[in-house]
mmCIF file of C-alpha atoms in Angstrom:
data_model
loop_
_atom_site.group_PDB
_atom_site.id
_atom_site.type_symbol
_atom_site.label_atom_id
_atom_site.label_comp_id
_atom_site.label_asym_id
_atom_site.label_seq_id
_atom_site.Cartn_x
_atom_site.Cartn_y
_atom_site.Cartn_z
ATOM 1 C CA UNK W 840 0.000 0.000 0.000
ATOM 2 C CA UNK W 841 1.370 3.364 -0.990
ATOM 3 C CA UNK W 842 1.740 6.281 1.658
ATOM 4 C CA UNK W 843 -0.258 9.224 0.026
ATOM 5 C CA UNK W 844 -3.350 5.972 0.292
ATOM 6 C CA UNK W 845 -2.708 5.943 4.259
ATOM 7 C CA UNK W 846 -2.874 10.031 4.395
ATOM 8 C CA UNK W 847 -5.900 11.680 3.383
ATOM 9 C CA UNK W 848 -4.240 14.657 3.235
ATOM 10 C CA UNK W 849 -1.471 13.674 0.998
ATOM 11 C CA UNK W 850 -4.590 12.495 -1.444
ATOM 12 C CA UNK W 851 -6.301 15.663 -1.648
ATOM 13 C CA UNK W 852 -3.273 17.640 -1.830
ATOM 14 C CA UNK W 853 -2.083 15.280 -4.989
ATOM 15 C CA UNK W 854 -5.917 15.849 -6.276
ATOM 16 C CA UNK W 855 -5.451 20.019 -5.452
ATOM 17 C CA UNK W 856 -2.429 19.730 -7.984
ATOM 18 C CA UNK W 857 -3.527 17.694 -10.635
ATOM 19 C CA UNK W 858 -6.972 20.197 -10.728
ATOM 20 C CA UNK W 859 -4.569 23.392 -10.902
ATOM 21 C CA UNK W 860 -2.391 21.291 -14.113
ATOM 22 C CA UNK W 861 -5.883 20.618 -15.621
ATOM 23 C CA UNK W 862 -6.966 24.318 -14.866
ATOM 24 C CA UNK W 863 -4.566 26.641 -16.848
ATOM 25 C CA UNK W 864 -5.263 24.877 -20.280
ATOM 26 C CA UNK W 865 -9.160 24.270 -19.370
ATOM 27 C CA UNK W 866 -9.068 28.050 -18.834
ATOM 28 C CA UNK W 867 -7.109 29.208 -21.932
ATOM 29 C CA UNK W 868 -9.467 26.973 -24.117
ATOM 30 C CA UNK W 869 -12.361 28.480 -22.373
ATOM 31 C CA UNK W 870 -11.390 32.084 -22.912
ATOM 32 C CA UNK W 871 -10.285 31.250 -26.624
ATOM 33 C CA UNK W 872 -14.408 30.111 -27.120
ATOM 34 C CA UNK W 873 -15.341 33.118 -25.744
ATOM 35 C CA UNK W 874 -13.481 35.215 -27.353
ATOM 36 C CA UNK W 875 -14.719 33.680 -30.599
ATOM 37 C CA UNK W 876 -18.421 34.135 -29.625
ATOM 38 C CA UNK W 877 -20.006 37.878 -30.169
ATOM 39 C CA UNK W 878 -20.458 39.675 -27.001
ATOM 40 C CA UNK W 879 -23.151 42.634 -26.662
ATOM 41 C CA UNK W 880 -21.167 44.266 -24.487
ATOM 42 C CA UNK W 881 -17.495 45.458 -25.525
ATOM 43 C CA UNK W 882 -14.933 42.968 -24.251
ATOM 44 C CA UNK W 883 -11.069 44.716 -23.232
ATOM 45 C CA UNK W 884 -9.749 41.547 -25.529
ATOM 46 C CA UNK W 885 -6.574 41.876 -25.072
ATOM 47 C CA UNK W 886 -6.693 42.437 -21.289
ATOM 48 C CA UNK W 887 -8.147 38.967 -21.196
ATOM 49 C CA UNK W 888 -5.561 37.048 -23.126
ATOM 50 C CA UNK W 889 -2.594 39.268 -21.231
ATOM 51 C CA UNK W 890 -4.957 38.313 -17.612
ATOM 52 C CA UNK W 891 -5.431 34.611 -18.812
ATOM 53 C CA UNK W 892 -1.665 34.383 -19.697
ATOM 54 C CA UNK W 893 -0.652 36.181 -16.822
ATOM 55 C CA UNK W 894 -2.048 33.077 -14.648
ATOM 56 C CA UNK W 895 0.012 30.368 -16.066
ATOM 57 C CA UNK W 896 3.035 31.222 -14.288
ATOM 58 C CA UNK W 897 1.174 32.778 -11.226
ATOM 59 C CA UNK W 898 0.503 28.979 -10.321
ATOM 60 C CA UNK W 899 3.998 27.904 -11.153
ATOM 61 C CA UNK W 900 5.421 28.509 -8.036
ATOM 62 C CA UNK W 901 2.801 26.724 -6.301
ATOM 63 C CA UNK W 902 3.040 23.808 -8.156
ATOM 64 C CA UNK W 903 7.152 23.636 -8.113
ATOM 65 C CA UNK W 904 6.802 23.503 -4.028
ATOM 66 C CA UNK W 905 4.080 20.778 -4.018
ATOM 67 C CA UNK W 906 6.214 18.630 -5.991
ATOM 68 C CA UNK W 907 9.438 19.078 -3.873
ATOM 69 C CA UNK W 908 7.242 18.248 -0.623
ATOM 70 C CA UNK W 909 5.109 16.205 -2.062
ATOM 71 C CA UNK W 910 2.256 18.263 -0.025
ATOM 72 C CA UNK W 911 0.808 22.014 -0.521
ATOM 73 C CA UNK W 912 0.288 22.997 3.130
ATOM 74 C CA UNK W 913 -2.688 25.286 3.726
ATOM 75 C CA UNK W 914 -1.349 28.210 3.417
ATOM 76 C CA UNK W 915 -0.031 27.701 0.029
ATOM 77 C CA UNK W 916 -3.857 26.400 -1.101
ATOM 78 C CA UNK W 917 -5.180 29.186 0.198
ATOM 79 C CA UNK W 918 -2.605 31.937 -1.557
ATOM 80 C CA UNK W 919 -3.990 29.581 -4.694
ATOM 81 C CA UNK W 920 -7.100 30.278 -3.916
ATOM 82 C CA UNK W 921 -6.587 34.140 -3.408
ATOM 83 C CA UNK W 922 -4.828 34.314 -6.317
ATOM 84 C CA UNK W 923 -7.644 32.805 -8.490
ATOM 85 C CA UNK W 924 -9.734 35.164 -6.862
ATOM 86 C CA UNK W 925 -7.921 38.439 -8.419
ATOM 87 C CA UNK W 926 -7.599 36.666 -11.788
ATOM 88 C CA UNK W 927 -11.269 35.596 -12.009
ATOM 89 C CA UNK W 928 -11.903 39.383 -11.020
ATOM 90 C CA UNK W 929 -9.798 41.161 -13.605
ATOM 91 C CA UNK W 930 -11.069 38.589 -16.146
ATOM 92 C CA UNK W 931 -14.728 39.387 -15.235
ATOM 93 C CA UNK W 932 -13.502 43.313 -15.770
ATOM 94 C CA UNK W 933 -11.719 42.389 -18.998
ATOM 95 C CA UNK W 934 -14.778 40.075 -19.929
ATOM 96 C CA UNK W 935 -16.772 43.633 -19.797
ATOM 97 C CA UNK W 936 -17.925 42.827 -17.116
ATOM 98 C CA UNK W 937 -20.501 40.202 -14.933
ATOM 99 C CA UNK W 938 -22.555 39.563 -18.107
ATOM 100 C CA UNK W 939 -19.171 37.990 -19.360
ATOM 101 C CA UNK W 940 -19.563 34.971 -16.857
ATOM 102 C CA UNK W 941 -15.866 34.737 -16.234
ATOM 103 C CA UNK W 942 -17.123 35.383 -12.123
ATOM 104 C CA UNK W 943 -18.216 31.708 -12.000
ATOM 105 C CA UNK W 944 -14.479 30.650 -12.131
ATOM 106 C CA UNK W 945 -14.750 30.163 -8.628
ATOM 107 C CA UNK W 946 -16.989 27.136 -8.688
ATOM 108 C CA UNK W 947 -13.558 25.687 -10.570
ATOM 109 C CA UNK W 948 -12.048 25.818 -6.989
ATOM 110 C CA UNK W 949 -14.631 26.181 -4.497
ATOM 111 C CA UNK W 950 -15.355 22.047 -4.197
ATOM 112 C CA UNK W 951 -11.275 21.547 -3.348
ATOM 113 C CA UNK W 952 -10.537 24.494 -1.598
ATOM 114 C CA UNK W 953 -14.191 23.266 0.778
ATOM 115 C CA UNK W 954 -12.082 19.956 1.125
ATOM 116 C CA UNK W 955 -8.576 21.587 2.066
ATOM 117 C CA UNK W 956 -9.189 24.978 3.923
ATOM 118 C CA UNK W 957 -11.147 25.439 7.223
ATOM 119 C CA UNK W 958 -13.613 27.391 7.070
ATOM 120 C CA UNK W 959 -12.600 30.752 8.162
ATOM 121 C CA UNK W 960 -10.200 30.344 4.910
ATOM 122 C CA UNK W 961 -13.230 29.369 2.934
ATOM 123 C CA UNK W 962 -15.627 32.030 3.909
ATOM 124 C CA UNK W 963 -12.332 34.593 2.964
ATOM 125 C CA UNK W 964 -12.136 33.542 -0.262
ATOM 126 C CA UNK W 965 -15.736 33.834 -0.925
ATOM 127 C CA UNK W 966 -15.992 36.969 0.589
ATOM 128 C CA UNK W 967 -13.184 38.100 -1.709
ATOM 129 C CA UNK W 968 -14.979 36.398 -4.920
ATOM 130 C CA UNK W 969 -18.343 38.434 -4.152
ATOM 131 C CA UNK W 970 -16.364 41.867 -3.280
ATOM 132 C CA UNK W 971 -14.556 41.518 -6.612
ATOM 133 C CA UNK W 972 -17.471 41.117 -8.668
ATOM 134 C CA UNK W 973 -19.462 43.730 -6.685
ATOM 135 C CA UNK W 974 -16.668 46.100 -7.304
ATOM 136 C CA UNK W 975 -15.998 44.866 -10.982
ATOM 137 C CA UNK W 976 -20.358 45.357 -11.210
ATOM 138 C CA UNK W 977 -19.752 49.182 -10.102
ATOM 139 C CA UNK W 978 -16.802 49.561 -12.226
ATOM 140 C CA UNK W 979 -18.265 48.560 -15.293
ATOM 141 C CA UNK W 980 -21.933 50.127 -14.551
ATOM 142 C CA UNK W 981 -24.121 47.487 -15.283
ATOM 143 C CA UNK W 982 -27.259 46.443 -13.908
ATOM 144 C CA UNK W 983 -27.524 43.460 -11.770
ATOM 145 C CA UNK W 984 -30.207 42.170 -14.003
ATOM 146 C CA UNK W 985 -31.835 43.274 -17.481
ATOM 147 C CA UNK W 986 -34.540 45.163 -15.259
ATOM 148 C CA UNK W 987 -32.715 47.623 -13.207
#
């Protein structure tokens, strides 16, 4: 029986990484679709490619330190999870804002980061995810809904 089987930890830390590998190119196929797709609303284009590139190495770090100890301690899940915060809020800006859908990127990381993080850590990151589409909402002027 292999070690990471006795740990639970050691799983879902393995299962953290492998979702953050299968993240970056998920994402950049995702914004290429959208990108193809007319938009009502005027897009900042090449903000979003520069913002979606700009991620790949963000998570670099992140995933050179899990490998060497073979386990991303909480703190480093949670600076993930921060940082995936700000990205999915300047891509919701560069998107044109919350009509672009780009602030559902957190339900890409909400299931793990519920499995990983206590829940003072959880509730942070959320809070951050709402305030950075609230503020990207203001920003961009747009009604919550087509009837406001």
């Amino acid at each position: 029986m292999r070690t990471d089987e006795l740990n639970p930890a050691r799983k879902l830390s393995a299962d953290f990484i492998r979702a953050l590998g299968w993240a970056c190119p998920a994402q950049i196929a995702l914004v290429g679709i959208w990108l193809a797709v007319p938009h009502p609303h005027t897009p900042h284009e090449l903000a979003l490619i520069l913002v979606t590139l700009a991620g790949v190495p963000m998570y670099l770090p992140l995933l050179i330190l899990a490998r060497l100890s073979a386990m991303m301690s909480r703190r480093m899940i949670f600076a993930a999870a921060v940082i995936g915060v700000a990205q999915m809020t300047a891509m919701t800006w560069a998107g044109g804002g919350v009509a672009s859908g780009f602030e559902l990127q957190i339900l890409w990381f909400v299931p793990i980061m519920v499995c990983l993080l206590n829940v003072r850590q959880v509730a942070v990151v959320v809070g951050l995810a709402v305030a950075g589409t609230v503020f990207v909402q203001w920003l961009t002027h747009q009604p919550f809904s087509a009837g406001d």
